Tab-separated table of C-alpha atoms and ligand atoms in Angstrom:
chain	number	residue	atom	x	y	z
A	1	MET	CA	-91.779	62.194	-58.110
A	2	SER	CA	-88.641	61.142	-59.836
A	3	SER	CA	-85.573	59.290	-58.708
A	4	ALA	CA	-83.446	60.038	-61.760
A	5	THR	CA	-80.402	62.086	-60.854
A	6	LEU	CA	-80.549	65.700	-62.035
A	7	LYS	CA	-76.905	66.546	-62.679
A	8	ILE	CA	-76.305	70.268	-62.466
A	9	ALA	CA	-73.097	72.272	-62.915
A	10	ALA	CA	-73.368	75.478	-60.876
A	11	LEU	CA	-70.940	78.129	-62.181
A	12	ALA	CA	-71.412	81.282	-60.119
A	13	GLY	CA	-68.690	83.413	-61.743
A	14	ASP	CA	-67.908	87.002	-60.848
A	15	GLY	CA	-69.438	90.121	-59.289
A	16	ILE	CA	-72.893	89.439	-57.890
A	17	GLY	CA	-72.784	85.904	-59.382
A	18	PRO	CA	-71.847	84.075	-56.161
A	19	GLU	CA	-74.455	85.926	-54.068
A	20	VAL	CA	-77.374	85.321	-56.380
A	21	MET	CA	-76.250	81.743	-57.074
A	22	ARG	CA	-76.310	81.017	-53.335
A	23	GLU	CA	-79.979	82.037	-53.200
A	24	ALA	CA	-80.854	80.061	-56.344
A	25	LEU	CA	-79.274	76.918	-54.897
A	26	LYS	CA	-81.154	77.506	-51.654
A	27	VAL	CA	-84.441	77.661	-53.551
A	28	LEU	CA	-83.476	74.703	-55.737
A	29	ARG	CA	-82.770	72.581	-52.670
A	30	ALA	CA	-86.113	73.592	-51.149
A	31	VAL	CA	-87.999	72.576	-54.276
A	32	GLY	CA	-85.884	69.427	-54.521
A	33	GLN	CA	-86.985	68.400	-51.020
A	34	LYS	CA	-90.591	69.110	-51.747
A	35	TYR	CA	-90.694	67.173	-55.023
A	36	SER	CA	-88.212	64.456	-53.999
A	37	LEU	CA	-85.809	65.443	-56.752
A	38	ASN	CA	-82.464	63.749	-56.718
A	39	LEU	CA	-80.328	66.845	-57.241
A	40	HIS	CA	-76.641	66.412	-57.846
A	41	ILE	CA	-75.116	69.903	-57.857
A	42	THR	CA	-71.402	70.476	-58.538
A	43	GLU	CA	-70.040	73.986	-58.121
A	44	ALA	CA	-67.078	75.066	-60.257
A	45	PRO	CA	-65.231	78.338	-60.937
A	46	VAL	CA	-65.656	80.358	-64.135
A	47	GLY	CA	-64.771	83.853	-65.359
A	48	TRP	CA	-62.236	85.808	-63.338
A	49	ALA	CA	-62.884	83.293	-60.586
A	50	GLY	CA	-61.643	80.647	-63.054
A	51	ILE	CA	-58.587	82.729	-63.940
A	52	ASP	CA	-57.809	83.145	-60.244
A	53	ALA	CA	-58.352	79.463	-59.456
A	54	ALA	CA	-56.789	77.804	-62.494
A	55	GLY	CA	-55.413	80.474	-64.844
A	56	LYS	CA	-58.284	80.251	-67.350
A	57	ALA	CA	-61.747	81.781	-67.621
A	58	LEU	CA	-63.076	78.303	-68.348
A	59	PRO	CA	-60.773	75.909	-66.481
A	60	ASP	CA	-60.513	72.388	-67.948
A	61	ALA	CA	-61.921	70.932	-64.737
A	62	THR	CA	-64.952	73.236	-64.965
A	63	LEU	CA	-65.576	72.248	-68.574
A	64	GLU	CA	-65.373	68.609	-67.503
A	65	VAL	CA	-67.959	69.209	-64.749
A	66	CYS	CA	-70.245	70.700	-67.433
A	67	ARG	CA	-69.699	67.708	-69.711
A	68	GLN	CA	-70.664	65.377	-66.864
A	69	SER	CA	-73.848	67.366	-66.178
A	70	ASP	CA	-77.237	67.650	-67.867
A	71	ALA	CA	-77.535	71.384	-67.354
A	72	ILE	CA	-75.457	74.394	-66.379
A	73	LEU	CA	-76.769	76.962	-63.958
A	74	PHE	CA	-74.623	79.973	-64.776
A	75	GLY	CA	-74.173	83.181	-62.782
A	76	SER	CA	-72.354	85.912	-64.661
A	77	VAL	CA	-68.808	86.653	-65.793
A	78	GLY	CA	-66.651	89.629	-66.668
A	79	LEU	CA	-65.296	92.543	-64.661
A	80	PRO	CA	-64.578	95.408	-67.055
A	81	ASP	CA	-62.158	97.129	-64.713
A	82	ARG	CA	-60.024	94.091	-63.992
A	83	ASP	CA	-56.907	93.906	-66.119
A	84	PRO	CA	-57.867	95.575	-69.408
A	85	THR	CA	-54.600	94.259	-70.887
A	86	ILE	CA	-55.701	90.631	-70.991
A	87	PRO	CA	-55.949	89.429	-74.645
A	88	LYS	CA	-59.531	89.598	-75.858
A	89	ASP	CA	-59.784	85.903	-76.642
A	90	GLN	CA	-58.904	85.124	-73.015
A	91	ARG	CA	-61.480	87.483	-71.565
A	92	PRO	CA	-64.268	85.724	-69.669
A	93	GLU	CA	-67.024	86.903	-72.043
A	94	ARG	CA	-65.416	85.140	-74.971
A	95	ALA	CA	-63.305	82.459	-73.327
A	96	ALA	CA	-66.027	81.249	-70.987
A	97	LEU	CA	-69.504	82.297	-72.094
A	98	LEU	CA	-69.168	82.219	-75.894
A	99	ARG	CA	-67.021	79.096	-75.601
A	100	LEU	CA	-69.695	77.264	-73.594
A	101	ARG	CA	-72.394	78.304	-76.064
A	102	LYS	CA	-70.375	76.916	-78.962
A	103	GLU	CA	-69.045	73.858	-77.119
A	104	PHE	CA	-72.548	72.633	-76.266
A	105	SER	CA	-74.213	73.943	-79.469
A	106	LEU	CA	-76.586	76.103	-77.435
A	107	PHE	CA	-78.218	77.653	-80.473
A	108	ALA	CA	-81.565	78.606	-78.968
A	109	ASN	CA	-81.612	81.443	-76.493
A	110	LEU	CA	-84.964	82.112	-74.836
A	111	ARG	CA	-85.355	85.407	-73.040
A	112	PRO	CA	-88.782	85.896	-71.499
A	113	VAL	CA	-89.615	89.478	-70.573
A	114	GLN	CA	-92.431	90.018	-68.131
A	115	LEU	CA	-93.580	93.058	-66.266
A	116	PRO	CA	-95.835	92.023	-63.380
A	117	LYS	CA	-98.578	94.535	-62.604
A	118	ALA	CA	-97.142	95.085	-59.116
A	119	LEU	CA	-93.915	96.381	-60.660
A	120	ALA	CA	-95.502	98.680	-63.254
A	121	HIS	CA	-93.689	101.632	-61.641
A	122	ALA	CA	-90.334	100.162	-62.693
A	123	CYS	CA	-91.239	100.289	-66.405
A	124	PRO	CA	-89.916	103.381	-68.203
A	125	LEU	CA	-93.037	103.556	-70.409
A	126	ARG	CA	-96.188	105.474	-69.584
A	127	PRO	CA	-98.888	103.244	-68.012
A	128	GLU	CA	-101.144	103.386	-71.093
A	129	ARG	CA	-98.381	101.809	-73.168
A	130	GLN	CA	-98.007	98.892	-70.761
A	131	GLY	CA	-101.441	97.399	-71.462
A	132	ASP	CA	-102.331	94.696	-68.946
A	133	GLY	CA	-98.680	94.120	-68.160
A	134	LEU	CA	-95.999	93.077	-70.613
A	135	ASP	CA	-95.246	89.520	-71.560
A	136	LEU	CA	-93.047	88.697	-74.523
A	137	LEU	CA	-90.402	86.158	-75.394
A	138	VAL	CA	-87.252	86.946	-77.345
A	139	VAL	CA	-85.926	83.873	-79.176
A	140	ARG	CA	-82.355	84.650	-80.152
A	141	GLU	CA	-80.126	82.521	-82.394
A	142	LEU	CA	-76.979	82.076	-80.315
A	143	THR	CA	-74.247	80.211	-82.182
A	144	GLY	CA	-74.157	81.858	-85.596
A	145	GLY	CA	-74.072	85.239	-87.259
A	146	MET	CA	-71.466	87.898	-86.656
A	147	TYR	CA	-70.424	86.500	-83.262
A	148	PHE	CA	-68.908	83.445	-84.891
A	149	GLY	CA	-68.202	84.541	-88.466
A	150	GLN	CA	-64.764	83.987	-89.990
A	151	PRO	CA	-62.408	85.667	-90.495
A	152	LYS	CA	-62.610	87.504	-87.228
A	153	LYS	CA	-59.365	89.378	-87.167
A	154	THR	CA	-57.818	92.746	-87.654
A	155	GLU	CA	-55.822	93.241	-90.832
A	156	GLU	CA	-53.447	95.950	-91.788
A	157	VAL	CA	-53.847	97.259	-95.287
A	158	ILE	CA	-52.049	99.858	-97.268
A	159	GLU	CA	-54.188	102.255	-99.172
A	160	ALA	CA	-53.602	105.385	-101.152
A	161	ARG	CA	-56.233	107.961	-100.365
A	162	GLU	CA	-57.079	110.699	-102.777
A	163	GLY	CA	-56.261	114.087	-101.416
A	164	HIS	CA	-54.103	112.582	-98.727
A	165	GLU	CA	-50.758	114.246	-98.710
A	166	GLY	CA	-47.712	112.087	-98.388
A	167	GLY	CA	-48.965	109.182	-100.480
A	168	PRO	CA	-50.028	105.749	-99.288
A	169	ARG	CA	-50.899	105.306	-95.643
A	170	ARG	CA	-51.362	102.334	-93.354
A	171	PHE	CA	-54.775	101.722	-91.894
A	172	LEU	CA	-56.149	99.152	-89.569
A	173	ARG	CA	-59.166	97.269	-90.768
A	174	ALA	CA	-61.470	95.059	-88.734
A	175	ILE	CA	-63.700	92.508	-90.415
A	176	ASP	CA	-66.631	90.657	-88.917
A	177	THR	CA	-68.699	88.495	-91.161
A	178	MET	CA	-72.337	87.613	-90.706
A	179	VAL	CA	-72.906	84.059	-91.805
A	180	TYR	CA	-76.077	81.982	-91.686
A	181	THR	CA	-76.947	78.723	-93.358
A	182	GLU	CA	-80.490	77.538	-94.073
A	183	PRO	CA	-80.429	74.761	-91.433
A	184	GLU	CA	-79.273	77.218	-88.762
A	185	ILE	CA	-82.206	79.506	-89.531
A	186	GLU	CA	-84.646	76.612	-89.808
A	187	ARG	CA	-83.928	75.129	-86.391
A	188	ILE	CA	-84.229	78.418	-84.512
A	189	ALA	CA	-87.396	79.270	-86.466
A	190	HIS	CA	-88.917	75.956	-85.336
A	191	VAL	CA	-88.065	76.790	-81.725
A	192	SER	CA	-89.822	80.142	-82.047
A	193	PHE	CA	-92.984	78.706	-83.615
A	194	GLN	CA	-93.170	75.932	-81.038
A	195	ALA	CA	-92.814	78.491	-78.263
A	196	ALA	CA	-95.565	80.607	-79.862
A	197	GLN	CA	-97.911	77.604	-79.947
A	198	LEU	CA	-97.774	77.555	-76.146
A	199	ARG	CA	-98.304	81.312	-75.902
A	200	ARG	CA	-100.385	83.852	-77.849
A	201	LYS	CA	-99.534	82.266	-81.216
A	202	LYS	CA	-97.697	85.097	-82.896
A	203	VAL	CA	-94.104	85.261	-84.148
A	204	THR	CA	-92.505	88.530	-85.207
A	205	SER	CA	-89.380	87.679	-87.174
A	206	ILE	CA	-86.717	90.361	-87.207
A	207	ASP	CA	-84.342	90.977	-90.107
A	208	LYS	CA	-82.757	93.617	-92.294
A	209	ALA	CA	-83.972	92.151	-95.567
A	210	ASN	CA	-83.971	95.587	-97.208
A	211	VAL	CA	-80.177	95.688	-97.019
A	212	LEU	CA	-78.540	92.404	-96.023
A	213	GLU	CA	-78.250	89.171	-97.969
A	214	ASN	CA	-78.573	87.426	-94.592
A	215	GLY	CA	-81.845	89.221	-94.006
A	216	ILE	CA	-83.280	88.037	-97.317
A	217	LEU	CA	-82.382	84.431	-96.577
A	218	TRP	CA	-83.680	84.742	-93.005
A	219	ARG	CA	-87.054	85.966	-94.232
A	220	GLU	CA	-87.306	83.255	-96.908
A	221	VAL	CA	-86.525	80.442	-94.511
A	222	VAL	CA	-88.791	81.718	-91.717
A	223	THR	CA	-91.650	82.077	-94.228
A	224	ARG	CA	-91.110	78.478	-95.300
A	225	VAL	CA	-90.947	77.119	-91.734
A	226	ALA	CA	-94.088	79.084	-90.816
A	227	LYS	CA	-96.133	76.899	-93.180
A	228	ALA	CA	-95.808	74.005	-90.727
A	229	TYR	CA	-97.525	76.101	-88.037
A	230	PRO	CA	-100.742	77.378	-89.640
A	231	GLU	CA	-102.246	78.345	-86.268
A	232	VAL	CA	-99.364	80.745	-85.584
A	233	THR	CA	-99.417	84.206	-87.152
A	234	VAL	CA	-96.082	85.290	-88.606
A	235	GLU	CA	-95.033	88.851	-89.193
A	236	HIS	CA	-91.719	90.187	-90.525
A	237	MET	CA	-90.209	93.395	-89.248
A	238	PHE	CA	-87.014	95.285	-90.042
A	239	VAL	CA	-84.767	95.488	-87.013
A	240	ASP	CA	-84.733	99.289	-86.858
A	241	ASN	CA	-88.506	99.434	-86.902
A	242	ALA	CA	-88.653	96.682	-84.264
A	243	ALA	CA	-86.451	98.761	-81.967
A	244	MET	CA	-88.952	101.590	-82.330
A	245	GLN	CA	-92.071	99.431	-82.041
A	246	LEU	CA	-90.797	97.929	-78.784
A	247	MET	CA	-90.930	101.383	-77.249
A	248	LEU	CA	-94.136	102.534	-78.937
A	249	LYS	CA	-96.333	99.451	-78.654
A	250	PRO	CA	-94.656	96.544	-76.872
A	251	THR	CA	-97.982	94.774	-76.345
A	252	GLN	CA	-98.076	93.888	-80.081
A	253	PHE	CA	-95.292	91.320	-79.537
A	254	ASP	CA	-95.590	87.738	-78.407
A	255	VAL	CA	-92.539	85.834	-79.678
A	256	VAL	CA	-89.747	87.920	-81.223
A	257	LEU	CA	-87.403	85.832	-83.386
A	258	CYS	CA	-83.916	87.279	-84.025
A	259	GLU	CA	-80.496	86.368	-85.341
A	260	ASN	CA	-77.646	86.563	-82.821
A	261	MET	CA	-76.586	90.232	-82.951
A	262	PHE	CA	-80.064	91.711	-83.417
A	263	GLY	CA	-81.253	89.484	-80.561
A	264	ASP	CA	-78.468	90.725	-78.307
A	265	ILE	CA	-79.530	94.313	-78.902
A	266	LEU	CA	-83.309	93.903	-78.901
A	267	SER	CA	-83.321	91.647	-75.841
A	268	ASP	CA	-81.601	94.352	-73.792
A	269	GLU	CA	-84.114	96.868	-75.079
A	270	ALA	CA	-87.022	94.559	-74.265
A	271	ALA	CA	-85.529	93.883	-70.842
A	272	ALA	CA	-85.517	97.593	-70.089
A	273	LEU	CA	-89.301	97.484	-70.372
A	274	ALA	CA	-89.445	95.110	-67.423
A	275	GLY	CA	-87.797	97.743	-65.282
A	276	SER	CA	-84.976	95.651	-63.932
A	277	LEU	CA	-82.565	93.159	-65.434
A	278	GLY	CA	-82.548	91.636	-61.976
A	279	MET	CA	-85.881	89.953	-62.688
A	280	LEU	CA	-85.152	88.285	-66.021
A	281	PRO	CA	-83.935	84.722	-66.499
A	282	SER	CA	-82.788	83.106	-69.730
A	283	ALA	CA	-82.324	79.664	-71.197
A	284	SER	CA	-79.814	78.654	-73.862
A	285	LEU	CA	-80.728	75.293	-75.286
A	286	GLY	CA	-78.972	72.781	-77.464
A	287	ASN	CA	-80.298	69.813	-79.306
A	288	THR	CA	-82.886	67.632	-77.675
A	289	SER	CA	-81.955	63.984	-77.528
A	290	GLY	CA	-84.695	61.748	-76.235
A	291	GLU	CA	-85.901	63.037	-72.881
A	292	LYS	CA	-82.974	65.348	-72.365
A	293	THR	CA	-82.252	68.861	-73.510
A	294	PHE	CA	-78.872	70.176	-72.483
A	295	GLY	CA	-79.114	73.806	-71.465
A	296	LEU	CA	-77.329	76.725	-69.866
A	297	TYR	CA	-79.465	78.941	-67.656
A	298	GLU	CA	-78.396	82.409	-66.639
A	299	PRO	CA	-79.766	85.771	-65.532
A	300	ALA	CA	-80.185	88.352	-68.296
A	301	GLY	CA	-78.126	90.858	-66.324
A	302	GLY	CA	-74.407	90.966	-65.756
A	303	THR	CA	-71.944	90.954	-62.874
A	304	ALA	CA	-72.969	94.403	-61.532
A	305	PRO	CA	-69.581	94.979	-59.820
A	306	ASP	CA	-70.819	98.243	-58.269
A	307	ILE	CA	-73.189	96.397	-55.944
A	308	ALA	CA	-71.309	93.099	-55.628
A	309	GLY	CA	-70.715	91.716	-52.141
A	310	LYS	CA	-73.165	94.130	-50.503
A	311	ASN	CA	-76.262	91.937	-50.246
A	312	LEU	CA	-78.037	94.349	-52.611
A	313	ALA	CA	-78.430	92.283	-55.779
A	314	ASN	CA	-81.803	90.948	-56.840
A	315	PRO	CA	-81.535	87.133	-56.875
A	316	ILE	CA	-84.832	86.619	-58.732
A	317	ALA	CA	-83.324	86.369	-62.242
A	318	GLN	CA	-80.994	83.607	-61.034
A	319	ILE	CA	-83.807	81.853	-59.158
A	320	LEU	CA	-86.130	81.996	-62.189
A	321	SER	CA	-83.255	80.666	-64.326
A	322	ALA	CA	-83.240	77.609	-62.061
A	323	ALA	CA	-86.980	77.246	-62.728
A	324	LEU	CA	-86.358	77.335	-66.500
A	325	MET	CA	-83.706	74.655	-65.999
A	326	LEU	CA	-86.182	72.374	-64.233
A	327	ARG	CA	-88.701	72.995	-67.000
A	328	TYR	CA	-86.578	72.633	-70.140
A	329	SER	CA	-83.708	70.325	-69.201
A	330	PHE	CA	-85.423	68.126	-66.623
A	331	LYS	CA	-89.117	68.308	-67.632
A	332	GLN	CA	-90.043	69.003	-63.987
A	333	GLU	CA	-92.890	71.378	-64.769
A	334	ALA	CA	-94.518	71.227	-61.327
A	335	ALA	CA	-91.238	72.046	-59.586
A	336	ALA	CA	-90.558	74.874	-62.058
A	337	ARG	CA	-93.975	76.346	-61.375
A	338	ALA	CA	-93.467	76.049	-57.630
A	339	ILE	CA	-90.391	78.270	-57.923
A	340	GLU	CA	-92.251	80.782	-60.089
A	341	ALA	CA	-95.136	80.795	-57.607
A	342	GLY	CA	-92.615	81.362	-54.788
A	343	VAL	CA	-91.255	84.420	-56.605
A	344	SER	CA	-94.779	85.767	-57.156
A	345	ALA	CA	-95.540	85.192	-53.482
A	346	ALA	CA	-92.489	87.180	-52.372
A	347	ILE	CA	-93.477	90.018	-54.708
A	348	ALA	CA	-97.075	89.877	-53.467
A	349	GLN	CA	-95.776	90.121	-49.872
A	350	GLY	CA	-94.220	93.419	-50.899
A	351	LEU	CA	-90.601	92.277	-50.669
A	352	ARG	CA	-88.377	94.397	-52.914
A	353	THR	CA	-84.661	94.555	-53.518
A	354	GLY	CA	-83.385	98.052	-54.282
A	355	ASP	CA	-83.751	97.739	-58.069
A	356	ILE	CA	-87.531	97.180	-57.857
A	357	TYR	CA	-88.280	99.214	-54.732
A	358	ASN	CA	-90.825	101.993	-55.012
A	359	PRO	CA	-90.735	104.344	-51.990
A	360	ALA	CA	-94.233	105.572	-52.892
A	361	ASP	CA	-95.611	102.081	-52.294
A	362	ALA	CA	-96.499	101.902	-48.587
A	363	ALA	CA	-96.777	98.099	-48.704
A	364	ALA	CA	-93.266	97.652	-50.130
A	365	LYS	CA	-90.473	96.438	-47.867
A	366	LYS	CA	-86.881	96.885	-48.953
A	367	VAL	CA	-84.872	93.692	-48.468
A	368	GLY	CA	-81.451	92.343	-49.326
A	369	THR	CA	-80.355	89.430	-51.508
A	370	THR	CA	-80.483	86.812	-48.748
A	371	GLU	CA	-83.874	87.926	-47.341
A	372	MET	CA	-85.391	87.699	-50.810
A	373	GLY	CA	-83.910	84.218	-51.301
A	374	ASP	CA	-85.089	83.085	-47.860
A	375	ALA	CA	-88.629	84.313	-48.555
A	376	ILE	CA	-88.796	82.520	-51.901
A	377	ALA	CA	-87.310	79.310	-50.505
A	378	GLY	CA	-89.796	79.532	-47.612
A	379	ALA	CA	-92.737	79.999	-49.989
A	380	VAL	CA	-91.566	77.034	-52.067
A	381	ALA	CA	-91.280	74.803	-48.992
A	382	ALA	CA	-94.648	75.836	-47.537
B	1	IPM	C1	-75.594	88.558	-73.614
B	1	IPM	C2	-74.302	89.278	-73.415
B	1	IPM	C3	-73.207	88.535	-74.165
B	1	IPM	C4	-73.574	88.565	-75.632
B	1	IPM	C5	-71.792	89.067	-73.950
B	1	IPM	C6	-71.434	89.121	-72.482
B	1	IPM	C7	-70.788	88.256	-74.712
B	1	IPM	O1	-74.406	90.593	-73.817
B	1	IPM	O2	-75.679	87.370	-73.232
B	1	IPM	O3	-76.523	89.158	-74.141
B	1	IPM	O4	-73.289	89.541	-76.326
B	1	IPM	O5	-74.166	87.596	-76.097
B	2	MG	MG1	-76.356	91.162	-74.402
């Protein structure tokens, strides 16, 4: 029981965002009732919805709502087919999502990947490679590396190329720089080791130390940080090999620690193992001050415009993101677990949205977004 106000900014965004957010808020309110949580939820537009409402992907008023909150429950943003002419720094992906990550120093991105036994059919790997079900956690550095390196611009240069008739020619050149400092690597390494302590006590740190200066530093710093966690096994793996190992033997991984770009790529690959992006939540955490950890919580998947507005989307990733929010930002472990148990109950009842439906399973019942949300909210309230 707690009477402290839990201030939440709910930014549904585009595509399936509003539909899955509606179900997550439904479940959140059910768990709030049950555990007497004093929820204070403010909804605000973001993404194309922000551009439509206030001319910006992250309207000032929305940013202010976030600043006044302790956590952001985020849906998804970006509609690739809407206005390709908009300047890239105004596009929702950069202007809203990357901006929020930087604005709130959300350097630690946790992406749990789980394949429940009941959904084994959705995994693209052969059953013998799935072990007893998959369970790994990608810890991705989120505010450094190539995503935020300077200069990030396109330059025109003039170059004379040998064998090129007609003399000097103009070329375009794009430069992205990968920058990491020791403290940036240290703090994300600590997050990964602390997460491993609560799991199977293994960290696989990903780098490209055979080629990149950044990779060498990454490996050095992670090795140093590992000394503070003697009970955790640390292993270093080149990113290309990691991509292969994830397909060959995913059960060898517990916590996978990555810099920003490698984490972006490997987390999508890992997510594929769970069969559907529609099941996977994520947490992006900033610094912890006292009791509070500011965080942004969002589904691993995107806006899925092809199924938007049709009551087809799987709301579970958004609902589990709300559970992570209760756990990490509000330290409401019992309430977080109640949501996770509600999701397991709905799966155990055989309820399946289209993305996880197996026609060969006689006990499976195909349902829509709202039915899935209702079932989970009902299980939470029971
Ligand atoms: C993700 C996404 C984002 C990223 C995009 C939408 C900017 O792919 O959260 O993984 O690259 O970080
Ligand atoms: Mg990505």
